[in-house]
Coordinates of C-alpha atoms in Angstrom, one line a residue:
X1360 CA -21.9 64.6 -17.1
X1361 CA -21.6 67.2 -14.3
X1362 CA -20.3 66.4 -10.8
X1363 CA -23.9 66.6 -9.5
X1364 CA -25.1 64.1 -12.1
X1365 CA -22.1 61.9 -11.3
X1366 CA -23.1 61.8 -7.6
X1367 CA -26.7 60.9 -8.5
X1368 CA -25.4 58.1 -10.8
X1369 CA -23.1 56.8 -8.1
X1370 CA -25.9 56.6 -5.5
X1371 CA -28.1 54.8 -8.0
X1372 CA -25.4 52.2 -8.8
X1373 CA -24.7 51.5 -5.1
X1374 CA -28.5 51.1 -4.5
X1375 CA -28.7 48.6 -7.4
X1376 CA -25.8 46.6 -6.1
X1377 CA -27.2 46.6 -2.6
X1378 CA -30.5 45.2 -3.9
X1379 CA -28.9 42.4 -6.0
X1380 CA -29.9 39.0 -4.5
X1381 CA -28.2 36.5 -7.0
X1382 CA -24.8 35.9 -8.2
X1383 CA -26.0 36.5 -11.8
X1384 CA -27.4 39.9 -10.8
X1385 CA -24.1 40.9 -9.2
X1386 CA -22.1 39.9 -12.2
X1387 CA -24.5 41.8 -14.5
X1388 CA -24.0 45.0 -12.4
X1389 CA -20.2 44.5 -12.5
X1390 CA -20.3 44.4 -16.3
X1391 CA -22.6 47.4 -16.4
X1392 CA -20.5 49.7 -14.2
X1393 CA -16.8 48.5 -14.2
X1394 CA -16.7 46.1 -17.2
X1395 CA -14.6 46.9 -20.3
X1396 CA -17.6 48.8 -21.8
X1397 CA -19.2 49.8 -18.6
X1398 CA -20.3 53.3 -17.5
X1399 CA -17.2 54.2 -15.4
X1400 CA -14.6 53.2 -18.0
X1401 CA -16.6 55.2 -20.5
X1402 CA -16.4 58.3 -18.3
X1403 CA -12.6 57.8 -17.9
X1404 CA -12.2 57.6 -21.7
X1405 CA -14.4 60.8 -22.0
X1406 CA -12.1 62.8 -19.6
X1407 CA -10.6 64.6 -22.6
X1408 CA -14.0 66.4 -23.3
X1409 CA -14.2 67.8 -19.7
X1410 CA -13.0 71.4 -19.4
X1411 CA -9.4 71.6 -18.3
X1412 CA -10.1 73.4 -15.1
X1413 CA -12.7 70.7 -14.0
X1414 CA -10.7 67.6 -14.9
X1415 CA -8.9 67.1 -11.5
X1416 CA -12.1 67.2 -9.5
X1417 CA -14.0 65.2 -12.1
X1418 CA -11.4 62.6 -12.4
X1419 CA -11.1 62.3 -8.6
X1420 CA -14.9 61.8 -8.3
X1421 CA -14.9 59.1 -11.0
X1422 CA -12.1 57.2 -9.3
X1423 CA -13.9 57.4 -6.0
X1424 CA -17.1 56.1 -7.7
X1425 CA -15.2 53.2 -9.2
X1426 CA -13.6 52.3 -5.8
X1427 CA -16.9 52.3 -4.0
X1428 CA -18.6 50.2 -6.7
X1429 CA -15.8 47.6 -6.7
X1430 CA -15.9 47.5 -2.9
X1431 CA -19.7 47.0 -2.9
X1432 CA -19.4 44.3 -5.6
X1433 CA -16.6 42.5 -3.7
X1434 CA -18.6 42.5 -0.5
X1435 CA -21.7 41.2 -2.2
X1436 CA -19.6 38.4 -3.8
X1437 CA -18.0 37.4 -0.5
X1438 CA -21.4 37.3 1.2
X1439 CA -22.7 35.0 -1.5
X1440 CA -19.7 32.7 -1.1
X1441 CA -20.1 32.6 2.7
X1442 CA -23.8 31.9 2.3
X1443 CA -23.2 29.1 -0.1
X1444 CA -20.7 27.5 2.2
X1445 CA -23.0 27.7 5.2
X1446 CA -25.8 26.1 3.1
X1447 CA -23.5 23.3 2.0
X1448 CA -22.3 22.6 5.5
X1449 CA -25.6 22.8 7.3
X1450 CA -28.5 22.0 5.0
X1451 CA -27.2 19.8 2.1
X1452 CA -26.9 16.1 2.6
X1453 CA -23.3 14.8 2.8
X1454 CA -21.8 12.7 0.1
X1455 CA -21.0 9.1 1.1
X1456 CA -18.0 7.9 -0.7
X1457 CA -17.8 4.6 1.2
X1458 CA -14.9 3.1 3.1
X1459 CA -11.9 1.5 1.3
X1460 CA -10.8 -2.0 1.9
X1461 CA -7.4 -3.4 2.7
X1462 CA -5.9 -5.5 0.0
X1463 CA -6.1 -9.2 0.8
X1464 CA -2.3 -9.5 0.7
X1465 CA -2.0 -6.6 3.2
X1466 CA -4.5 -8.3 5.4
X1467 CA -2.7 -11.6 5.4
X1468 CA 0.7 -9.9 6.2
X1469 CA -0.8 -7.8 9.0
X1470 CA -2.7 -10.7 10.5
X1471 CA 0.4 -13.0 10.3
X1472 CA 2.5 -10.3 12.0
X1473 CA 0.0 -9.9 14.8
X1474 CA -0.3 -13.7 15.3
X1475 CA 3.5 -14.3 15.5
X1476 CA 4.0 -11.2 17.6
X1477 CA 1.9 -12.9 20.3
X1478 CA 4.6 -15.7 20.2
X1479 CA 7.4 -13.3 20.7
X1480 CA 8.4 -12.8 17.0
X1481 CA 9.4 -9.4 15.7
X1482 CA 9.3 -8.2 12.1
X1483 CA 12.5 -7.9 10.2
X1484 CA 12.9 -6.3 6.8
X1485 CA 15.6 -6.2 4.1
X1486 CA 16.3 -5.1 0.5
X1487 CA 14.7 -6.7 -2.5
X1488 CA 18.0 -6.3 -4.4
X1489 CA 20.3 -9.0 -3.0
X1490 CA 23.8 -10.5 -3.3
X1491 CA 24.5 -14.1 -4.3
X1492 CA 26.0 -14.8 -0.9
X1493 CA 22.9 -13.7 1.1
X1494 CA 20.4 -15.3 -1.3
X1495 CA 22.2 -18.5 -2.1
X1496 CA 25.7 -19.2 -0.7
X1497 CA 24.8 -18.5 3.0
X1498 CA 21.7 -20.6 2.6
X1499 CA 23.8 -23.6 1.6
X1500 CA 22.6 -23.5 -2.0
X1501 CA 25.3 -24.8 -4.3
X1502 CA 26.2 -23.0 -7.6
X1503 CA 24.8 -25.8 -9.7
X1504 CA 21.4 -25.6 -8.1
X1505 CA 18.6 -24.8 -10.7
X1506 CA 17.4 -21.8 -8.7
X1507 CA 20.7 -20.0 -9.6
X1508 CA 20.2 -20.4 -13.3
X1509 CA 19.3 -17.3 -15.2
X1510 CA 16.2 -19.0 -16.5
X1511 CA 14.8 -19.2 -13.0
X1512 CA 16.1 -15.9 -11.4
X1513 CA 16.3 -12.3 -12.3
X1514 CA 20.0 -11.4 -12.3
X1515 CA 21.6 -8.0 -12.8
X1516 CA 25.1 -9.3 -12.9
X1517 CA 27.0 -12.2 -11.5
X1518 CA 26.6 -11.1 -7.9
X1519 CA 23.4 -9.0 -7.9
X1520 CA 19.8 -10.3 -8.2
X1521 CA 16.2 -9.8 -7.2
X1522 CA 15.8 -11.9 -4.2
X1523 CA 14.0 -15.2 -4.8
X1524 CA 12.9 -15.6 -1.2
X1525 CA 12.9 -13.5 2.0
X1526 CA 15.5 -15.9 3.6
X1527 CA 18.3 -13.3 3.0
X1528 CA 16.6 -11.2 5.6
X1529 CA 17.2 -14.1 8.1
X1530 CA 20.9 -14.2 7.0
X1531 CA 21.2 -10.4 7.6
X1532 CA 19.5 -10.7 10.9
X1533 CA 21.8 -13.4 12.2
X1534 CA 24.9 -11.7 10.9
X1535 CA 23.9 -8.5 12.8
X1536 CA 22.6 -10.1 16.0
X1537 CA 23.7 -12.7 18.6
X1538 CA 21.2 -15.4 19.5
X1539 CA 18.5 -15.7 20.6
X1540 CA 16.9 -14.5 17.3
X1541 CA 13.1 -14.8 16.8
X1542 CA 11.9 -12.9 13.6
X1543 CA 9.4 -13.1 10.8
X1544 CA 10.4 -11.7 7.4
X1545 CA 7.5 -10.6 5.2
X1546 CA 8.2 -9.1 1.8
X1547 CA 8.1 -9.2 -2.0
X1548 CA 10.1 -11.8 -3.9
X1549 CA 10.8 -12.5 -7.6
X1550 CA 11.2 -15.7 -9.7
X1551 CA 10.8 -16.4 -13.4
X1552 CA 7.6 -18.4 -12.9
X1553 CA 4.3 -17.7 -14.6
X1554 CA 3.4 -21.2 -15.5
X1555 CA -0.3 -21.1 -14.4
X1556 CA -3.0 -19.3 -12.4
X1557 CA -1.3 -20.0 -9.1
X1558 CA 2.2 -18.6 -10.0
X1559 CA 3.5 -15.1 -10.6
X1560 CA 6.8 -13.6 -11.4
X1561 CA 6.6 -11.5 -8.3
X1562 CA 4.9 -12.7 -5.1
X1563 CA 5.1 -12.3 -1.3
X1564 CA 6.5 -14.5 1.3
X1565 CA 6.6 -14.6 5.1
X1566 CA 9.5 -16.5 6.5
X1567 CA 10.2 -17.2 10.2
X1568 CA 13.4 -17.9 12.1
X1569 CA 14.0 -18.9 15.7
X1570 CA 17.6 -19.5 16.9
X1571 CA 18.6 -20.0 20.5
X1572 CA 21.4 -21.3 22.7
X1573 CA 19.0 -23.6 24.4
X1574 CA 17.7 -26.7 22.6
X1575 CA 15.1 -26.0 19.9
X1576 CA 13.2 -28.9 18.3
X1577 CA 10.8 -29.8 15.5
X1578 CA 8.1 -30.1 18.3
X1579 CA 8.6 -26.4 19.0
X1580 CA 8.2 -25.7 15.3
X1581 CA 5.1 -27.7 15.0
X1582 CA 3.5 -26.0 18.0
X1583 CA 4.1 -22.6 16.5
X1584 CA 2.7 -23.5 13.1
X1585 CA -0.3 -25.2 14.7
X1586 CA -1.1 -22.0 16.6
X1587 CA -0.7 -20.0 13.5
X1588 CA -3.0 -22.3 11.5
X1589 CA -5.8 -22.0 14.1
X1590 CA -5.5 -18.3 14.4
X1591 CA -5.4 -17.6 10.7
X1592 CA -7.8 -20.3 9.4
X1593 CA -10.0 -21.0 12.4
X1594 CA -10.5 -23.6 15.1
X1595 CA -10.2 -27.2 14.1
X1596 CA -7.3 -26.7 11.6
X1597 CA -4.3 -28.9 12.4
X1598 CA -0.9 -29.3 10.8
X1599 CA 1.1 -32.3 9.5
X1600 CA 4.7 -32.6 8.5
X1601 CA 5.9 -34.5 5.4
X1602 CA 9.6 -35.3 4.8
X1603 CA 11.1 -33.0 2.2
X1604 CA 14.4 -31.4 1.2
X1605 CA 15.6 -27.8 1.3
X1606 CA 19.3 -26.8 1.1
X1607 CA 19.1 -24.6 4.2
X1608 CA 17.3 -26.9 6.6
X1609 CA 18.0 -30.4 7.9
X1610 CA 15.7 -32.2 8.5
X1611 CA 13.3 -30.5 6.2
X1612 CA 9.5 -30.8 6.0
X1613 CA 6.5 -29.8 3.9
X1614 CA 3.7 -28.4 6.1
X1615 CA 0.1 -29.1 5.4
X1616 CA -3.0 -27.6 7.0
X1617 CA -6.3 -29.5 7.3
X1618 CA -8.7 -28.0 4.7
X1619 CA -10.6 -25.2 6.4
X1620 CA -13.5 -25.7 4.0
X1621 CA -14.3 -29.4 4.6
X1622 CA -12.5 -29.7 8.0
X1623 CA -10.4 -32.5 6.6
X1624 CA -13.2 -34.6 5.1
X1625 CA -12.2 -34.0 1.5
X1626 CA -13.6 -31.5 -1.0
X1627 CA -12.8 -29.9 -4.4
X1628 CA -10.6 -27.2 -2.7
X1629 CA -8.2 -29.8 -1.2
X1630 CA -8.7 -32.3 -4.1
X1631 CA -10.5 -34.7 -1.8
X1632 CA -7.3 -35.2 0.3
X1633 CA -8.5 -33.2 3.4
X1634 CA -5.1 -31.4 3.4
X1635 CA -3.7 -28.2 1.8
X1636 CA 0.0 -27.7 1.3
X1637 CA 0.9 -24.4 2.8
X1638 CA 4.6 -24.0 3.9
X1639 CA 8.1 -25.4 3.9
X1640 CA 10.1 -25.7 7.1
X1641 CA 12.8 -27.5 9.0
X1642 CA 15.7 -27.2 11.4
X1643 CA 18.4 -24.8 10.3
X1644 CA 21.3 -26.6 8.7
X1645 CA 24.6 -26.3 10.7
X1646 CA 26.3 -25.0 7.6
X1647 CA 24.0 -22.0 7.5
X1648 CA 25.1 -21.2 11.1
X1649 CA 28.7 -21.4 10.0
X1650 CA 28.1 -18.9 7.2
X1651 CA 26.7 -16.3 9.6
X1652 CA 29.3 -16.8 12.3
X1653 CA 27.3 -18.9 14.7
X1654 CA 28.8 -22.0 16.3
X1655 CA 26.5 -24.9 15.3
X1656 CA 27.6 -26.7 18.5
X1657 CA 26.2 -24.0 20.7
X1658 CA 22.9 -23.0 18.9
X1659 CA 19.9 -24.6 17.3
X1660 CA 16.8 -23.3 15.6
X1661 CA 14.1 -23.7 13.0
X1662 CA 12.9 -21.8 10.0
X1663 CA 9.7 -21.8 8.0
X1664 CA 8.2 -20.0 5.1
X1665 CA 5.0 -19.7 3.2
X1666 CA 3.5 -17.7 0.3
X1667 CA 1.2 -14.8 1.3
X1668 CA -0.7 -15.2 -2.0
X1669 CA -1.2 -18.9 -1.2
X1670 CA -2.7 -18.1 2.2
X1671 CA -4.9 -15.4 0.7
X1672 CA -6.2 -17.6 -2.1
X1673 CA -7.1 -20.3 0.4
X1674 CA -8.6 -18.0 3.0
X1675 CA -10.7 -16.0 0.6
X1676 CA -11.4 -18.6 -2.1
X1677 CA -9.5 -16.8 -4.9
X1678 CA -9.0 -19.1 -7.8
X1679 CA -6.5 -17.0 -9.9
X1680 CA -3.4 -15.3 -8.4
X1681 CA -3.6 -12.6 -11.1
X1682 CA -6.7 -11.2 -9.5
X1683 CA -4.6 -10.0 -6.7
X1684 CA -2.6 -7.7 -9.0
X1685 CA -5.2 -6.3 -11.3
X1686 CA -6.5 -3.7 -8.9
X1687 CA -10.1 -4.4 -10.0
X1688 CA -12.3 -2.5 -7.6
X1689 CA -15.2 -4.9 -8.2
X1690 CA -13.0 -7.8 -6.9
X1691 CA -11.5 -5.9 -4.0
X1692 CA -14.9 -4.5 -2.8
X1693 CA -16.1 -8.1 -2.3
X1694 CA -13.5 -8.6 0.5
X1695 CA -14.6 -5.7 2.6

């Protein structure tokens, strides 16, 4: 091929590339001209047959042809990509993936925090790996108490365990702050309990604590829980206290809410009683105050705690606690 023929071939190739209208056509021309077996590589391989005195000019012309073809192919490809993007943005219908839902446990925790914040409570947090002192001793739980047994609690050694309640956060808060203290402590807890569909080895609690130098009574506790019950479960829900025992409160009470389904008349949800057991509570035991460095003669307060899963199961009608941990999209999508 002479230099004149090379110029004619270059012009034809650039004309073909300019006329290409599809990505397939552009790719075919790339293979035709600059592919491994294309026209231009074939000319480069045939350089040995060109007369010695013509090789510099011929080689320069071939490289110039190759550069122009590659530039034209590149520009054509970029134009196609830009055109495809414009079409996708302006003419194609968008894909609707749907909005995700908050997990029912997250909802209950967030709603609870919002409700108690309106009463002046702040959120306190603490580690899930706790000491025996914070989890048991400071809470007036004796060494022989069943909850300290290795069959009931996840122990790492004689002094380190996975917390069985969020009460240690209350201990940490009191040890680090002077009264008044008004906090709620949401978080994950652990116990060796998988006896039925309402129990799990890990679960969530929200505990509350109010301590002040001015007198605090059970009436204050009941008013706070009554407000929480109405805000969380709806109007018409009331609370009742039943005598109970907890090592860290005295007096101690079990807290029931009127059934939000039957409004206290009796149904299958509340086992015809009209009441649903929800929380444990009471006045903070003076010995707990001594453990955290408070003078029980100068302060008083109450504490309460309830299971997040318990509230979620009641509120959303969930019969099996395990559904909350299976991450089944079919189940979670029903609570949107």
